[in-house]
XYZ file of C-alpha atoms in Angstrom:
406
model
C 16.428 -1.419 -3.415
C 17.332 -3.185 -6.583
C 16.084 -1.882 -9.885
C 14.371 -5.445 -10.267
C 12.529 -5.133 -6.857
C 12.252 -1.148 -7.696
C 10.670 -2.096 -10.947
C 8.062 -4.684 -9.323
C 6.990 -2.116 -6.975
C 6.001 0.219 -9.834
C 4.009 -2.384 -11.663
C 2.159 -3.838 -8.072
C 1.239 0.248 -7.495
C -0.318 1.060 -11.127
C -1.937 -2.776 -10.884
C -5.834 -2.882 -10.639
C -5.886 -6.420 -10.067
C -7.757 -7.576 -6.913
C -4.830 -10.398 -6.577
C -3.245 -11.393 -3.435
C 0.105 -9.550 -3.141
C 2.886 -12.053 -2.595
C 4.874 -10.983 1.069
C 7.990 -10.798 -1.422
C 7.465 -7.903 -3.868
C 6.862 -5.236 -1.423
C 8.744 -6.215 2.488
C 11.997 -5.208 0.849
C 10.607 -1.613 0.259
C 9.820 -1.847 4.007
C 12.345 -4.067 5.807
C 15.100 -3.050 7.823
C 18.302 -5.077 8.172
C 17.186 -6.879 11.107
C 13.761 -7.590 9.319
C 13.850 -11.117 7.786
C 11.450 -12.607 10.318
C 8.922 -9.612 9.682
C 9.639 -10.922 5.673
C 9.072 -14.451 6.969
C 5.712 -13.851 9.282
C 3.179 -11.350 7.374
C -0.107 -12.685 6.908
C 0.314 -16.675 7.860
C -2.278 -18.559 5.660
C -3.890 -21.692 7.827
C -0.882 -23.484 10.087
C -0.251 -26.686 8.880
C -1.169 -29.670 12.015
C 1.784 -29.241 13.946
C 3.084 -25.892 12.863
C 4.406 -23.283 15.647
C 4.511 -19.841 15.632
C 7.207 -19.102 13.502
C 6.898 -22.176 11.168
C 4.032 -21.083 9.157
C 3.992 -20.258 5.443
C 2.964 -16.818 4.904
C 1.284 -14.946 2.387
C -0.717 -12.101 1.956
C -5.106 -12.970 1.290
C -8.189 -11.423 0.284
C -6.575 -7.457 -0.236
C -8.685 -5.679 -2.151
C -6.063 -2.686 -3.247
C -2.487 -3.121 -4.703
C 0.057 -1.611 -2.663
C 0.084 2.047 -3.246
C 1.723 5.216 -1.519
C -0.145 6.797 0.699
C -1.208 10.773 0.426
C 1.454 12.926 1.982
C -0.947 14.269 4.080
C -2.087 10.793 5.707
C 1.736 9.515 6.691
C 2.741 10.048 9.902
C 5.725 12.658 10.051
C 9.012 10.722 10.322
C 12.698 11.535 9.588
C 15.890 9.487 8.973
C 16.645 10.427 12.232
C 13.412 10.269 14.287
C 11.537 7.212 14.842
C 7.747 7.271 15.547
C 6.537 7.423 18.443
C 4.467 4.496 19.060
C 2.049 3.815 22.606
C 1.441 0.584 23.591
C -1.648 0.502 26.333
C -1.042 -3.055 27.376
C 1.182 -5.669 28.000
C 2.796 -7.595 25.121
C 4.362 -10.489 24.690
C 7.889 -10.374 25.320
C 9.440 -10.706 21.909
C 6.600 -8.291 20.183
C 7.833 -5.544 22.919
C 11.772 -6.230 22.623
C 11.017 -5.237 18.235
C 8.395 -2.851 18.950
C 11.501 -1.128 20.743
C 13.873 -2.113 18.446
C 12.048 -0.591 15.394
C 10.334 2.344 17.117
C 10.368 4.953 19.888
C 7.923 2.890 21.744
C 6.155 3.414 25.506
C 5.741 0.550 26.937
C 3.226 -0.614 29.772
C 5.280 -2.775 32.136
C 2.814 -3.451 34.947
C -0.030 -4.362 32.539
C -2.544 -2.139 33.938
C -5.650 -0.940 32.146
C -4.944 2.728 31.179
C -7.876 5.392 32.228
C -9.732 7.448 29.715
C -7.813 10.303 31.220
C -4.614 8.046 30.269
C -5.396 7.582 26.935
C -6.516 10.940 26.212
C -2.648 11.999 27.036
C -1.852 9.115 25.151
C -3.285 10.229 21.914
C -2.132 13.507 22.169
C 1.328 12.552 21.990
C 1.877 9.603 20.110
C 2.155 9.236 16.244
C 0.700 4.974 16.890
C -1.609 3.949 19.167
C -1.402 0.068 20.211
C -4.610 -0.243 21.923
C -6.745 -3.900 22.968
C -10.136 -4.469 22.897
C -10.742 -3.306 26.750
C -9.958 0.075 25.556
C -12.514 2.231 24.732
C -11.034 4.737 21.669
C -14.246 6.774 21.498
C -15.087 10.220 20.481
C -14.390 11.682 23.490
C -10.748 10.501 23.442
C -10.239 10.832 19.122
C -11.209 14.094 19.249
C -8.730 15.115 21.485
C -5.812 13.565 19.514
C -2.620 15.327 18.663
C -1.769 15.737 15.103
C 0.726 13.293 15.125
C -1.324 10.641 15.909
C -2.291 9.023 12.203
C -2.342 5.102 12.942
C -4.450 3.090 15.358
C -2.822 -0.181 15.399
C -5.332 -2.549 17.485
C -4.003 -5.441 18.747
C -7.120 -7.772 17.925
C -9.597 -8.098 15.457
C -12.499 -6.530 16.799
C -12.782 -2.925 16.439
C -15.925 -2.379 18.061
C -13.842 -0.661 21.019
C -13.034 2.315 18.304
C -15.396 4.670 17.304
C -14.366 4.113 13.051
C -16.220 7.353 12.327
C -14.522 10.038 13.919
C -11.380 8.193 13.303
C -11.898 8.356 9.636
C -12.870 12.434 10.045
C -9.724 12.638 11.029
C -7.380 10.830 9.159
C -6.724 8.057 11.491
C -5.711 4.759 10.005
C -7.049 2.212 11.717
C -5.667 -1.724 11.614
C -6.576 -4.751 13.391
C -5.081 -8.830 13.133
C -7.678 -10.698 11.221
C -6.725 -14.168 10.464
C -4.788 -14.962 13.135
C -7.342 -16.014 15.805
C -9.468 -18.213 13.889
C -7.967 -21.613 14.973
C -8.078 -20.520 18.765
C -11.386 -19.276 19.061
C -13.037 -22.446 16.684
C -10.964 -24.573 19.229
C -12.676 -22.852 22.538
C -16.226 -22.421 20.601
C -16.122 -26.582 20.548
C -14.813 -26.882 24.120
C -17.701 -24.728 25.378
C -20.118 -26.958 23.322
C -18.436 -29.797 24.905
C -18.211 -28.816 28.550
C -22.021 -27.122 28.222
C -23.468 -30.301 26.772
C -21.864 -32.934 29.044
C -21.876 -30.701 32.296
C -18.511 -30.509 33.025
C -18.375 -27.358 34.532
C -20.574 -29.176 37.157
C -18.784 -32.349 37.499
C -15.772 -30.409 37.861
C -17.220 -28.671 40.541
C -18.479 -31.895 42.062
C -15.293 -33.092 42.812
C -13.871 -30.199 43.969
C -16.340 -29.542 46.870
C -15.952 -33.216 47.448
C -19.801 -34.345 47.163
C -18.938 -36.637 44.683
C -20.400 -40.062 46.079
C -19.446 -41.797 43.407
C -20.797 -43.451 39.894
C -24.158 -43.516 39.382
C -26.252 -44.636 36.496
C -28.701 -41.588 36.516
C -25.945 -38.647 37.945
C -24.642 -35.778 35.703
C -26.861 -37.038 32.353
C -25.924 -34.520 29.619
C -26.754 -34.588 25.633
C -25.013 -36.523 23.010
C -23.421 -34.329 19.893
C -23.963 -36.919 17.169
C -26.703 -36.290 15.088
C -27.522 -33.059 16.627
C -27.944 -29.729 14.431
C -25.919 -26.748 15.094
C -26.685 -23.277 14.328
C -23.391 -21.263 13.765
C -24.769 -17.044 13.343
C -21.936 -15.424 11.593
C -20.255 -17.297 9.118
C -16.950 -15.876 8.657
C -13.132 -17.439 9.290
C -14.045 -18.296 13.161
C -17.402 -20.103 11.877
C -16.194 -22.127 9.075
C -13.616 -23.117 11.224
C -15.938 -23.947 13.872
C -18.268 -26.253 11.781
C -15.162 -27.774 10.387
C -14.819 -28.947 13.597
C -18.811 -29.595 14.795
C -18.633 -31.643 11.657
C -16.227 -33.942 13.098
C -18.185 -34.443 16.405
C -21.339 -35.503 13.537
C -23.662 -32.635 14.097
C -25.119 -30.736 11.143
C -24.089 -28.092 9.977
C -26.761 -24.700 9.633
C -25.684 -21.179 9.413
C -27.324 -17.512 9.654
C -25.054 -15.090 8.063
C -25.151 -11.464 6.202
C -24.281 -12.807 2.943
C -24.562 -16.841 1.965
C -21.477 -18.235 1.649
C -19.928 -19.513 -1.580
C -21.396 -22.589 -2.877
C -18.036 -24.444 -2.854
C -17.522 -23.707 1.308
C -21.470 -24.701 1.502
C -20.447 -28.298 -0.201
C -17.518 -28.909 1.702
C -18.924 -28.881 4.956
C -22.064 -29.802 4.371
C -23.561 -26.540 5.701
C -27.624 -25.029 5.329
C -28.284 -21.736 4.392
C -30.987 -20.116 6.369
C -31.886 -16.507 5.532
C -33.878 -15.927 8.542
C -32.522 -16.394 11.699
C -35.894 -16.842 13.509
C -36.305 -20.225 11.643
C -33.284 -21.025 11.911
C -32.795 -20.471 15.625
C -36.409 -22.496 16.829
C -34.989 -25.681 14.959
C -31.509 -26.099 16.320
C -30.275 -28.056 19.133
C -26.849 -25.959 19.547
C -26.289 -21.931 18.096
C -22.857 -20.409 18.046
C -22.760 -17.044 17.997
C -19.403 -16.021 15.914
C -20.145 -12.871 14.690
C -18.617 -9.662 15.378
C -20.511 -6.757 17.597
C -21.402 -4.122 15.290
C -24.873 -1.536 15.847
C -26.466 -4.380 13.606
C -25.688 -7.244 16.036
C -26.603 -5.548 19.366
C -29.188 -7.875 20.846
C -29.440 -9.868 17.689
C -30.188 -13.077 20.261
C -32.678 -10.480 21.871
C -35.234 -11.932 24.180
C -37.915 -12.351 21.749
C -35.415 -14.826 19.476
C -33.901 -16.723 22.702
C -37.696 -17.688 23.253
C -37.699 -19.021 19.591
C -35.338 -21.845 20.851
C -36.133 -25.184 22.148
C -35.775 -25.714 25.990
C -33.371 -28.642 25.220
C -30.995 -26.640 22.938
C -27.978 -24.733 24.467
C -26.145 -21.804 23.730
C -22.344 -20.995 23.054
C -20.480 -17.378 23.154
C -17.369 -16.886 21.999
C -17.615 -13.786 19.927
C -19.134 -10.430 21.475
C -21.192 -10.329 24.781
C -23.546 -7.262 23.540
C -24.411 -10.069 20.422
C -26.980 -12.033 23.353
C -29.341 -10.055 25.594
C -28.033 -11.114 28.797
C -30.665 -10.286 31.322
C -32.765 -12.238 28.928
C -30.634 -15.378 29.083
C -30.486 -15.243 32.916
C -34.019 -15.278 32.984
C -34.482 -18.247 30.365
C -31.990 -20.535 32.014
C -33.329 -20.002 35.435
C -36.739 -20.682 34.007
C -35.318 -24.013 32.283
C -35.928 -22.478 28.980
C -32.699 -23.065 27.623
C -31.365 -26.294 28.103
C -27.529 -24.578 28.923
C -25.262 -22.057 28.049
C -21.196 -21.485 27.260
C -19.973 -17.917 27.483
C -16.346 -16.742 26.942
C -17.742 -12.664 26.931
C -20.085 -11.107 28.815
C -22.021 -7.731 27.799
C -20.591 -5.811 30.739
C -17.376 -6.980 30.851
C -15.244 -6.948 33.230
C -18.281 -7.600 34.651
C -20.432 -10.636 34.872
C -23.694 -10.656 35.755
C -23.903 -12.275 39.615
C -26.898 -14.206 38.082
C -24.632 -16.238 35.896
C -22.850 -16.833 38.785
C -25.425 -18.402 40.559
C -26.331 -20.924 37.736
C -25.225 -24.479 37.855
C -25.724 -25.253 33.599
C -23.498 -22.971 32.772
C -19.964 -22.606 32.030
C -18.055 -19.585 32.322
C -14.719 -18.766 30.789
C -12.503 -14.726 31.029
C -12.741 -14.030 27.628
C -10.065 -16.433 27.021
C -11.013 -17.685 23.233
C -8.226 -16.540 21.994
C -5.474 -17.130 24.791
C -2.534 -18.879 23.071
C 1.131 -17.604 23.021
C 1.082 -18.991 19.764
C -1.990 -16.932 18.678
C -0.743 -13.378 20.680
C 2.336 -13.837 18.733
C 0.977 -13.910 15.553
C -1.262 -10.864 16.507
C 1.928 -8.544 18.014
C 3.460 -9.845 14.612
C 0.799 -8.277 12.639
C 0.574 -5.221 14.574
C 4.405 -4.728 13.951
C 4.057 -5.147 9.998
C 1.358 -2.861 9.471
C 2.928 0.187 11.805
C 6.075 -0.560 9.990
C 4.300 -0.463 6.157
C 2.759 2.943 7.301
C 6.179 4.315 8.574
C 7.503 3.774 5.490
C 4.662 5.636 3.399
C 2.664 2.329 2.650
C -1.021 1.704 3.068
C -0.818 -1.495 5.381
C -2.219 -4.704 4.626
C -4.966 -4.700 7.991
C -6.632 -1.824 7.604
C -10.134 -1.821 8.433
C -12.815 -0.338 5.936
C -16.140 1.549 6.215
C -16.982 -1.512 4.040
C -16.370 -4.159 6.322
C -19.022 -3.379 8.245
């Protein structure tokens, strides 16, 4: 390193500033030879219209901490000649695989199989990175079996309700995850749930298929207009900005339910009200989003008691956490013509789905596919690769997730 770039570093670790830290003053402390693409992808702000994966300019947003060493005793040991070891549990895309192999002593798994608890216990034993998803279940059980090595949990999604935070914070696990990157995706599926819901085209679809279709008819498959209608996003974060961004295109008003109001300057530009309880909010609106994350707070926060609260003409969209909605409770609404419809993308026991969704014509159903874009699982394995490489190389990295986040 330079004595310029060697001098910058020194400032950006002694700075107290709560500044964004531009990708530029710290990736050469980090970067390889073969690195200029990890230089050129950290962090992507919003894509511009049109923008592909690799096109995007990138920064670094909303860190709290200046880039700063971490504690001896928190890096993961490494050598000049030894690599980390670093355990993948699913399938990547091809590209993030070929550079997690590249960079790192990596374990691959080629036939994309969920691994068993028994699996990941060996996994964690062994490894100094762990590259789980969200269908694996780090709990207790497994963390407290983990090797010494094993300092970096490098999730390859945003949700970390799959990782028990606690006892990997007793134990001097980092733990990262790829905010950001998702937002456009899951907005994108929230509105074509809201769309297929409202105007039935799950059912038409199905229509046609099973060939009953007899034709147009003035009175067949009647479903509800969006403009003018109110929606209700709960959890106003990136995905739910992003989502009435959109609703506000279709005309329906905006309303929101979230831990914290939102700045007044978001508020203004889309037109959004601020309801502090969610009971009121809920028996007014004629669509609710959930887009919040699944925390102990959320379980059952659309518990039976609050689906009642809504009108029997409003409908329902999923596309964040299926332990958010009390499902049993839904089934039983929707069958009872409670709720006018619902659009789920999770399910509270999934794999599973209950086989009472299955038997209901108003809704649609999707495999957890909100965020399903090569573009968007790019841009996640992208992440995951910066932030094991920052912590190789003695760095706190840029993802990790906080006690305070939630």
């Amino acid at each position: 390193m330079g004595s310029q770039t060697a001098a910058k570093a020194a400032t950006l670790a002694q700075s107290r500033t709560d500044d964004p830290i531009p990708i530029g003053d710290y990736i050469p402390q980090i970067s390889t030879t073969g690195d200029n693409h990890l230089k050129e992808r950290a962090f992507p702000s919003r894509r511009p219209m049109g923008a592909t994966a690799g096109q995007s300019a990138l920064c670094i947003a909303n860190r709290a901490h200046p880039l700063t060493r971490q504690p001896v005793s928190d890096r993961m040991p490494t050598s000049s000649k030894k690599k980390p070891l670093v355990i993948v549990t699913r399938k990547l895309p091809d590209a993030i695989e070929t550079r997690l192999m590249e960079l790192f002593e990596t374990r691959l798994n080629a036939d994309d199989k969920p691994m068993t608890s028994t699996q990941l216990v060996e996994a964690v034993k062994t490894a100094d990175v762990l590259v789980p998803t969200v269908t694996d279940r780090i709990d207790s059980r497994v963390l407290s079996q983990a090797g010494p090595r094993l300092k970096l949990i490098a999730s390859f999604g945003t949700g970390v309700d799959h990782i028990d935070l606690d006892t990997a914070r007793q134990r001097g696990i980092t733990v990262t995850n790829t905010p950001g990157v998702l937002t456009e995706d899951t907005a994108d599926m929230t509105m074509a749930l809201v769309l297929a819901t409202a105007r039935r085209m799950g059912e038409g679809e199905r229509v046609v298929r099973a060939g009953k279709w007899a034709g147009w008819s003035p009175t067949a498959m009647l479903g509800t207009r969006l403009l003018g209608k109110r929606m209700g996003i709960v959890g106003m974060g990136r995905i739910g900005q992003a989502v009435a961004r959109r609703a506000r295109g279709f005309g329906l008003a905006i309303h929101y339910h979230n831990r914290k109001r939102v700045h007044p300057e978001i508020e203004r530009e889309l037109e959004a009200t601020y309801w502090e309880s969610l009971d009121q909010m809920l028996a007014r609106m004629d669509i609710v989003s959930i887009n919040c994350p699944h925390t102990p707070a959320t379980f059952h926060l659309l518990s039976a008691r609050r689906l009642k609260l809504m009108k029997p003409t409003a409908i329902i969209v999923n596309t964040a956490r299926g332990e958010v909605i009390d499902e049993n409770a839904l089934v039983r609404m929707l069958k009872a013509g409670e709720l006018a419809g619902a659009g789920l993308d999770v399910y509270e026991h999934e794999p599973q789905v209950n086989p009472k969704l299955l038997e209901l014509d108003r809704v649609v159903l999707l495999p957890h596919m909100g965020s399903a874009t090569l573009e968007g699982r790019i841009d996640m394995g992208e992440k995951v690769l910066i932030n094991i490489k920052t912590f190789a190389d003695g760095h706190k990295p840029p993802d990790r997730v906080l006690a305070t986040m939630f």
